Short mmCIF file of C-alpha atoms in Angstrom, two decimals:
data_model
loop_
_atom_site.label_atom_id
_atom_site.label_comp_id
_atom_site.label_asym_id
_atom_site.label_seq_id
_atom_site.Cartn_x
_atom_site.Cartn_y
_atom_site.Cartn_z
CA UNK A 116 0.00 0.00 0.00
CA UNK A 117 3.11 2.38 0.91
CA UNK A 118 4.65 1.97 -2.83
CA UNK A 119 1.41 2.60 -4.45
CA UNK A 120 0.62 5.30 -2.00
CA UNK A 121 4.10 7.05 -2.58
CA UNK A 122 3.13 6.58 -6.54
CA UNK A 123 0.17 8.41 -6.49
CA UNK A 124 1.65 11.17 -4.93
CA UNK A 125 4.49 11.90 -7.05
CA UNK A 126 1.72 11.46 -9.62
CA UNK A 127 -0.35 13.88 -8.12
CA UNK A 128 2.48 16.20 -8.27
CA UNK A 129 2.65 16.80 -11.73
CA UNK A 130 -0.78 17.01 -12.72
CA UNK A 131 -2.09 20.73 -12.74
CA UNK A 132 -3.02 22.42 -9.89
CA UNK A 133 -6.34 22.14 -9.38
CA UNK A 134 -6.67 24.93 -6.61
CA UNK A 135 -4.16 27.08 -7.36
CA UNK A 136 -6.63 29.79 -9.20
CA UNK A 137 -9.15 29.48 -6.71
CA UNK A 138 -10.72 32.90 -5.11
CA UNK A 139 -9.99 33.34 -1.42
CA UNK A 140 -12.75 35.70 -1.52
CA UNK A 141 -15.10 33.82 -3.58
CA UNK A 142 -14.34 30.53 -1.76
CA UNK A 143 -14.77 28.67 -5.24
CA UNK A 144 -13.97 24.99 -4.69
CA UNK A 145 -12.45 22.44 -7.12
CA UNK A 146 -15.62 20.30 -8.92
CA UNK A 147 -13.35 17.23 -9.85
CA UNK A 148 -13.68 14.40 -7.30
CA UNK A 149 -10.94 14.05 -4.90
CA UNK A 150 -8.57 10.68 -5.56
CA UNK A 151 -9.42 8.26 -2.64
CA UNK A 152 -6.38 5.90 -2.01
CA UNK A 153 -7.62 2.94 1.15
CA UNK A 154 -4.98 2.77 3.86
CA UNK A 155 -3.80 0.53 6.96
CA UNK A 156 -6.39 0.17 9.69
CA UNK A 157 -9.52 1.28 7.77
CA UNK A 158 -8.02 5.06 6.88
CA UNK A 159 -9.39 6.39 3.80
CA UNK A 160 -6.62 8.77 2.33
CA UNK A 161 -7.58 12.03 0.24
CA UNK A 162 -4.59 12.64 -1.79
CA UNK A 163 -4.02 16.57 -2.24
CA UNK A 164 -2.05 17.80 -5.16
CA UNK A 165 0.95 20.10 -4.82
CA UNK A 166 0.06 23.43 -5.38
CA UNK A 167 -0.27 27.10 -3.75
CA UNK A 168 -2.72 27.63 -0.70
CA UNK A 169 -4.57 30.60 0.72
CA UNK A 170 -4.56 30.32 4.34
CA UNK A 171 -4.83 32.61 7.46
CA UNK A 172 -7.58 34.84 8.31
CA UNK A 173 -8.31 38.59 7.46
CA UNK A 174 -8.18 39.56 11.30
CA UNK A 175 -5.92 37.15 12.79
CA UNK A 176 -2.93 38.24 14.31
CA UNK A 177 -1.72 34.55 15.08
CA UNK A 178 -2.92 33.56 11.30
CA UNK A 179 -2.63 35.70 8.85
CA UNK A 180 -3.57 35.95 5.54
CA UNK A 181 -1.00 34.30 3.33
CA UNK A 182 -0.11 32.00 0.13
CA UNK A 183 1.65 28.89 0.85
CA UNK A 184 2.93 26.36 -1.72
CA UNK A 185 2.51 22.51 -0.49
CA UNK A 186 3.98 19.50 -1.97
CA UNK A 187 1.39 16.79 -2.41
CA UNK A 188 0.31 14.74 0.54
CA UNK A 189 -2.66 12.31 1.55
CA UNK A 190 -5.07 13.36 4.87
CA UNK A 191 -7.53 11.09 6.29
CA UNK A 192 -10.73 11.76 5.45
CA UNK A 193 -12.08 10.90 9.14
CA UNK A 194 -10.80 11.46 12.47
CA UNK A 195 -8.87 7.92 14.07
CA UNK A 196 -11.26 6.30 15.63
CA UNK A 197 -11.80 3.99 18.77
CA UNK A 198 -11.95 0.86 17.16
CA UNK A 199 -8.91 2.16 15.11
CA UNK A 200 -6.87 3.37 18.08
CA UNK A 201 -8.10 -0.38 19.48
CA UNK A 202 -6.22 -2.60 16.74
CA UNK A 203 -3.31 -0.86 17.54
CA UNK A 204 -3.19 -1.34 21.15
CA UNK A 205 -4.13 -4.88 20.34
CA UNK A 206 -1.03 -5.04 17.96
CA UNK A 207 1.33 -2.88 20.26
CA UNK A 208 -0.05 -3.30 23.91
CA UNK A 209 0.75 0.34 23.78
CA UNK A 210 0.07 2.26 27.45
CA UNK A 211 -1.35 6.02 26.54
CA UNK A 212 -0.23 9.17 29.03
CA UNK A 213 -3.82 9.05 30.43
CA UNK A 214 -3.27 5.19 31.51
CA UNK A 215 0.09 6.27 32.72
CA UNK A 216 -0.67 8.81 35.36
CA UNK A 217 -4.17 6.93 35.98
CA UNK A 218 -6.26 9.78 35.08
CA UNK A 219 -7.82 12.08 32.20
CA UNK A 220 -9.77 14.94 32.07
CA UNK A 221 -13.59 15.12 31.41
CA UNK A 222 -16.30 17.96 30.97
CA UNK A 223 -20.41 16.84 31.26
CA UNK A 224 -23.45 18.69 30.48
CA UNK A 225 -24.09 20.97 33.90
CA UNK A 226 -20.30 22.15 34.87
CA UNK A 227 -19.44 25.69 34.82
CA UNK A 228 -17.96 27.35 31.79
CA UNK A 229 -13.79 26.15 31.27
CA UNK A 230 -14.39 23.84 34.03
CA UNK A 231 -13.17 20.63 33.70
CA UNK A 232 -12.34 17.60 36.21
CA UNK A 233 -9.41 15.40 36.50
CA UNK A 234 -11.36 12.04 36.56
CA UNK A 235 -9.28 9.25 38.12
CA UNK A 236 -9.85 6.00 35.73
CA UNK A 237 -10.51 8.42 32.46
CA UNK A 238 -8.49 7.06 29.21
CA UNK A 239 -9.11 5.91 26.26
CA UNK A 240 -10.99 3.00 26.99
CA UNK A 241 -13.38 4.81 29.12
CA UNK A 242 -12.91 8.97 27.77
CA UNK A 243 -15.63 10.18 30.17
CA UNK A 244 -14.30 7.58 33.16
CA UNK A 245 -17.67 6.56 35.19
CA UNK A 246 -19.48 9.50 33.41
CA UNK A 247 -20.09 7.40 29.89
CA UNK A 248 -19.83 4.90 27.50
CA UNK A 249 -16.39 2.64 27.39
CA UNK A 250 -15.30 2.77 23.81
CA UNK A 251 -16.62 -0.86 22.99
CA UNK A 252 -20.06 1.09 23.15
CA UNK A 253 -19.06 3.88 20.78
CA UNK A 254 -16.13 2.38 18.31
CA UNK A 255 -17.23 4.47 15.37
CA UNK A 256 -16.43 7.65 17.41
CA UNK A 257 -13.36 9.67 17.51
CA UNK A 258 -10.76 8.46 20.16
CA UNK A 259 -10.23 10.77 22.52
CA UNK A 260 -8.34 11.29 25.71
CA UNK A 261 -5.38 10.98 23.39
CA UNK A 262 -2.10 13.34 24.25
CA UNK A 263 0.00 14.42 21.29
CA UNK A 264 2.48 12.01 22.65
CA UNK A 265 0.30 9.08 22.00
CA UNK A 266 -0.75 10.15 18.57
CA UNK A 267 2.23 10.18 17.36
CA UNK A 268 2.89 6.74 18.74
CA UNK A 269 -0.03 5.78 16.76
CA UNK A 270 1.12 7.71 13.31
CA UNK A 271 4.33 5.87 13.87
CA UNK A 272 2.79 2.29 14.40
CA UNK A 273 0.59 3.11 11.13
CA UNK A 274 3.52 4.68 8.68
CA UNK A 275 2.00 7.95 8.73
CA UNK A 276 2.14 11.13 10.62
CA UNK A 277 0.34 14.05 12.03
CA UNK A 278 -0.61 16.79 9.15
CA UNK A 279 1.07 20.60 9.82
CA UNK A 280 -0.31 23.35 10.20
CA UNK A 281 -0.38 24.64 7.05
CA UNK A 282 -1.79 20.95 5.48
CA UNK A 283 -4.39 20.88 7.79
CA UNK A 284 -5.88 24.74 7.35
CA UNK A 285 -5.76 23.44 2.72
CA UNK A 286 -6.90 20.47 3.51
CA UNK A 287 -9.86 21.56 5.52
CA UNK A 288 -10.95 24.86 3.47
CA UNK A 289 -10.77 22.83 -0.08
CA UNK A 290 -9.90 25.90 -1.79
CA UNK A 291 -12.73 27.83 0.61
CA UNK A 292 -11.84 31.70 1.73
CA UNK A 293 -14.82 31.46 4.38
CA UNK A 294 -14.71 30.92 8.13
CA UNK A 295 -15.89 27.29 7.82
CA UNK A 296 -16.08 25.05 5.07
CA UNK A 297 -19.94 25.84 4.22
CA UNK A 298 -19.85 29.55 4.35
CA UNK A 299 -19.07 32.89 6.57
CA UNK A 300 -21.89 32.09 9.17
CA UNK A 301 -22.11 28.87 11.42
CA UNK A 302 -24.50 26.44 10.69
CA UNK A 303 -25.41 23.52 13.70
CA UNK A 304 -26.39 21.27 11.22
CA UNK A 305 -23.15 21.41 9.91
CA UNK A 306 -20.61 20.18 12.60
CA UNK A 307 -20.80 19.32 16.23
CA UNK A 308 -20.06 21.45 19.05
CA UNK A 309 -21.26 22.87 22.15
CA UNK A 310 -25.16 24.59 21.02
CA UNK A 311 -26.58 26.31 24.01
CA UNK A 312 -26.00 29.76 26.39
CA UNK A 313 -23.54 27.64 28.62
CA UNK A 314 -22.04 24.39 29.70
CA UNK A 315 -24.90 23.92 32.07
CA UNK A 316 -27.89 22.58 29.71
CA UNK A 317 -26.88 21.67 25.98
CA UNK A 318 -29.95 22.49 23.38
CA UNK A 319 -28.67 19.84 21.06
CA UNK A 320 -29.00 21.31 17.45
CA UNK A 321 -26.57 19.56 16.03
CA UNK A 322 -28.09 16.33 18.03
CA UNK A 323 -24.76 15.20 19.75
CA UNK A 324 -23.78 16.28 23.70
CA UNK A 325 -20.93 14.99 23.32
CA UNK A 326 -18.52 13.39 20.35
CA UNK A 327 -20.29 11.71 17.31
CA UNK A 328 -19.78 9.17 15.04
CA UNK A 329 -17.17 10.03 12.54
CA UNK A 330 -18.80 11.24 9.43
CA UNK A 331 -22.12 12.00 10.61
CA UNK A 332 -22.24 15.10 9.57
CA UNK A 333 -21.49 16.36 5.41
CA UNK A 334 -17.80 16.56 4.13
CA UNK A 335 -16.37 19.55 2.90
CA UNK A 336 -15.62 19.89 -0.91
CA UNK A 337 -12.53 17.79 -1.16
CA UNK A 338 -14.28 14.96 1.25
CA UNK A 339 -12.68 15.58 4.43
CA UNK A 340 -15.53 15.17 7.46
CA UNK A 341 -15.61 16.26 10.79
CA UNK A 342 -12.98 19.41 10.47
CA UNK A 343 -14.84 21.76 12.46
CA UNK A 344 -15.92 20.26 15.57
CA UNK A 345 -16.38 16.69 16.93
CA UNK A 346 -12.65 16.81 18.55
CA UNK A 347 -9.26 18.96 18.24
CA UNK A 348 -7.08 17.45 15.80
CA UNK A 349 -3.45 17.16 16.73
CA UNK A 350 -1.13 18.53 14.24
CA UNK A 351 3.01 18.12 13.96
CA UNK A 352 4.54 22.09 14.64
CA UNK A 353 4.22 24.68 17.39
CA UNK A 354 1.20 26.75 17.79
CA UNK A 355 2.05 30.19 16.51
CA UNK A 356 2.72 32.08 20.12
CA UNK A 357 5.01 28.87 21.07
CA UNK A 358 8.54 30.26 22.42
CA UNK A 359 11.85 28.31 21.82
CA UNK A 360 12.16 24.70 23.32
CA UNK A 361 8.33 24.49 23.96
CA UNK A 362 8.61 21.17 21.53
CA UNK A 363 8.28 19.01 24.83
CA UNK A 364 5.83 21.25 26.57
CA UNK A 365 2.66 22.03 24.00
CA UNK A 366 1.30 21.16 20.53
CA UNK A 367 -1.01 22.71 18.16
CA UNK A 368 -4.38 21.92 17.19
CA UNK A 369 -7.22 22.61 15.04
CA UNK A 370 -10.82 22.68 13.97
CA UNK A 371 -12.23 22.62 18.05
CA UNK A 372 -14.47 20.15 19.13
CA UNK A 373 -18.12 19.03 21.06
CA UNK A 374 -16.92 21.23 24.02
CA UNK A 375 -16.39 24.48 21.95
CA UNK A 376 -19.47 27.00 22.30
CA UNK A 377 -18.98 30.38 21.40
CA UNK A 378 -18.93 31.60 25.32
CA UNK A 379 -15.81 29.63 25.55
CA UNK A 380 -13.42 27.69 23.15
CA UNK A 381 -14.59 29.29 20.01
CA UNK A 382 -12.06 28.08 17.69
CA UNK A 383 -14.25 25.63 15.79
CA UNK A 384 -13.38 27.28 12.26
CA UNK A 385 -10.37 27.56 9.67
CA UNK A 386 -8.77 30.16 11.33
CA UNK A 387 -8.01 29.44 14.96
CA UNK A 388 -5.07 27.34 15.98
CA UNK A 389 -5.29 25.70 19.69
CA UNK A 390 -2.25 25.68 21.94
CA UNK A 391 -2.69 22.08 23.90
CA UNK A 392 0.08 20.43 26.38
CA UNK A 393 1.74 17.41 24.74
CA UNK A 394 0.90 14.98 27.76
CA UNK A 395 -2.74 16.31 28.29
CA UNK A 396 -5.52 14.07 27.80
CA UNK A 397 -9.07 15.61 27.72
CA UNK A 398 -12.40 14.06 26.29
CA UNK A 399 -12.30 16.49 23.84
CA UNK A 400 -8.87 15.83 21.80
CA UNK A 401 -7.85 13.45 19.19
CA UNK A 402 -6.50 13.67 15.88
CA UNK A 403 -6.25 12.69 11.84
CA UNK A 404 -3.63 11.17 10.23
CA UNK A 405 -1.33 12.34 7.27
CA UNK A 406 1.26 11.12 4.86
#
């Protein structure tokens, strides 16, 4: 799968750009259907062609507006999963950071706004500890309680790697200019995140209190689900206010997640980038994979 993976993308690299005259301001995407390549573990790759970006926000100081040029790479179209992250512990008998210091932490429905409680017994296997569902019960969901450490140890196990920065903001806009992948305003039909006036009582728009099923809700143009929302997606690189040997200290992340509301977290859109410690593991975290 590697060698035909690798020959696709040098492939894909010499084949014309097919977002490199696209509109930031229009936020015209590509019509032609993105090339699917199936990967180890039940990852579904969407192979992006080398070419020039525009990335960053009009009133970001952290990301500004900017043209990038990308060689080709493959993203997964879904966030890693439990029964994903499962087959490799089963292969590895790896031991996450969570399972390591015996706890994780967990946010429910009724806690105050940016509270959050270190749950003894919360990991992987159980992301909300005694407060939910073990991940048997949810193995379509994205894994969670996952610290940057161990999804790396997971990219490594599968021959892959975390996107950057920069793949994951043209990977998620698909040649968009807007805010999110649908448009300028945020839809709740769209992705899932917090919907209500605070962390006390959620008014379930989107339907989901807390993470969903991977691809329950529609991809964006180049068939990446779940960008905005669901979790915060790990990616390789320092978040942009990171200071010089913070490599073992924090890691980035994007898209936010089922926490986010817009009293809080608000970075569920293509612009924010989250600033996360590497060892933390929160019910809200996880990550998609890269080559």
């Amino acid at each position: 799968m590697r060698r035909r993976f690798l020959t696709l993308l040098r492939k894909l690299a010499l084949l014309p750009v097919l977002h490199g005259s696209l509109s930031a301001e229009t936020g015209d995407a590509p019509s032609k259907a993105p090339v699917v390549v199936e990967g180890k573990n039940g990852h579904r790759f969407i192979l992006i062609p080398a070419g020039e970006h525009a990335l960053g926000g009009q009133k970001s100081t952290r990301n500004p507006p900017r043209h990038v040029r990308l060689a080709a790479f493959g993203i997964a179209e879904a966030e890693t999963t439990n029964a994903q992250f499962a087959a490799f512990v089963a292969a590895t008998h790896y031991v996450t950071d969570a399972e390591r210091t015996g706890f994780g932490k967990v946010a429910v429905e009724g806690m105050e706004e940016w509270a959050w409680d270190q749950v003894k017994g919360a990991h992987w296997r159980k992301p909300m500890g005694g407060r939910g569902p073990g991940w048997e019960e949810i193995p379509n969901h994205p894994v969670t309680q996952i610290s940057g450490v161990d999804a790396q140890a997971y990219c490594q196990w599968l021959g892959a790697r975390l996107p950057t920065l920069e793949e994951w903001e043209a990977a998620a806009r698909a040649g968009t200019g807007t805010l999110y992948p649908w448009g300028q305003e945020f839809d709740p039909k769209q992705a899932n995140i917090w919907n209500g006036e605070s962390h006390l009582k959620n008014t379930l728009e989107d339907t989901f209190r807390y993470t969903a099923p991977v691809k329950s809700f529609p991809p964006n143009a180049w068939g990446l689900y779940d960008v905005i929302g669901n979790v915060f997606e790990y990616c390789s690189g320092l978040p942009p206010d990171a200071e010089a040997g913070d490599e073992q200290r924090l890691v980035a992340g994007r898209g936010g997640s089922w926490w986010c509301s817009a009293g809080t977290c608000s970075f569920y859109n293509l612009v924010d980038i989250g600033r996360m410690d590497r060892h933390g593991s929160l019910s809200n975290q996880g990550f998609r994979v890269a080559k």
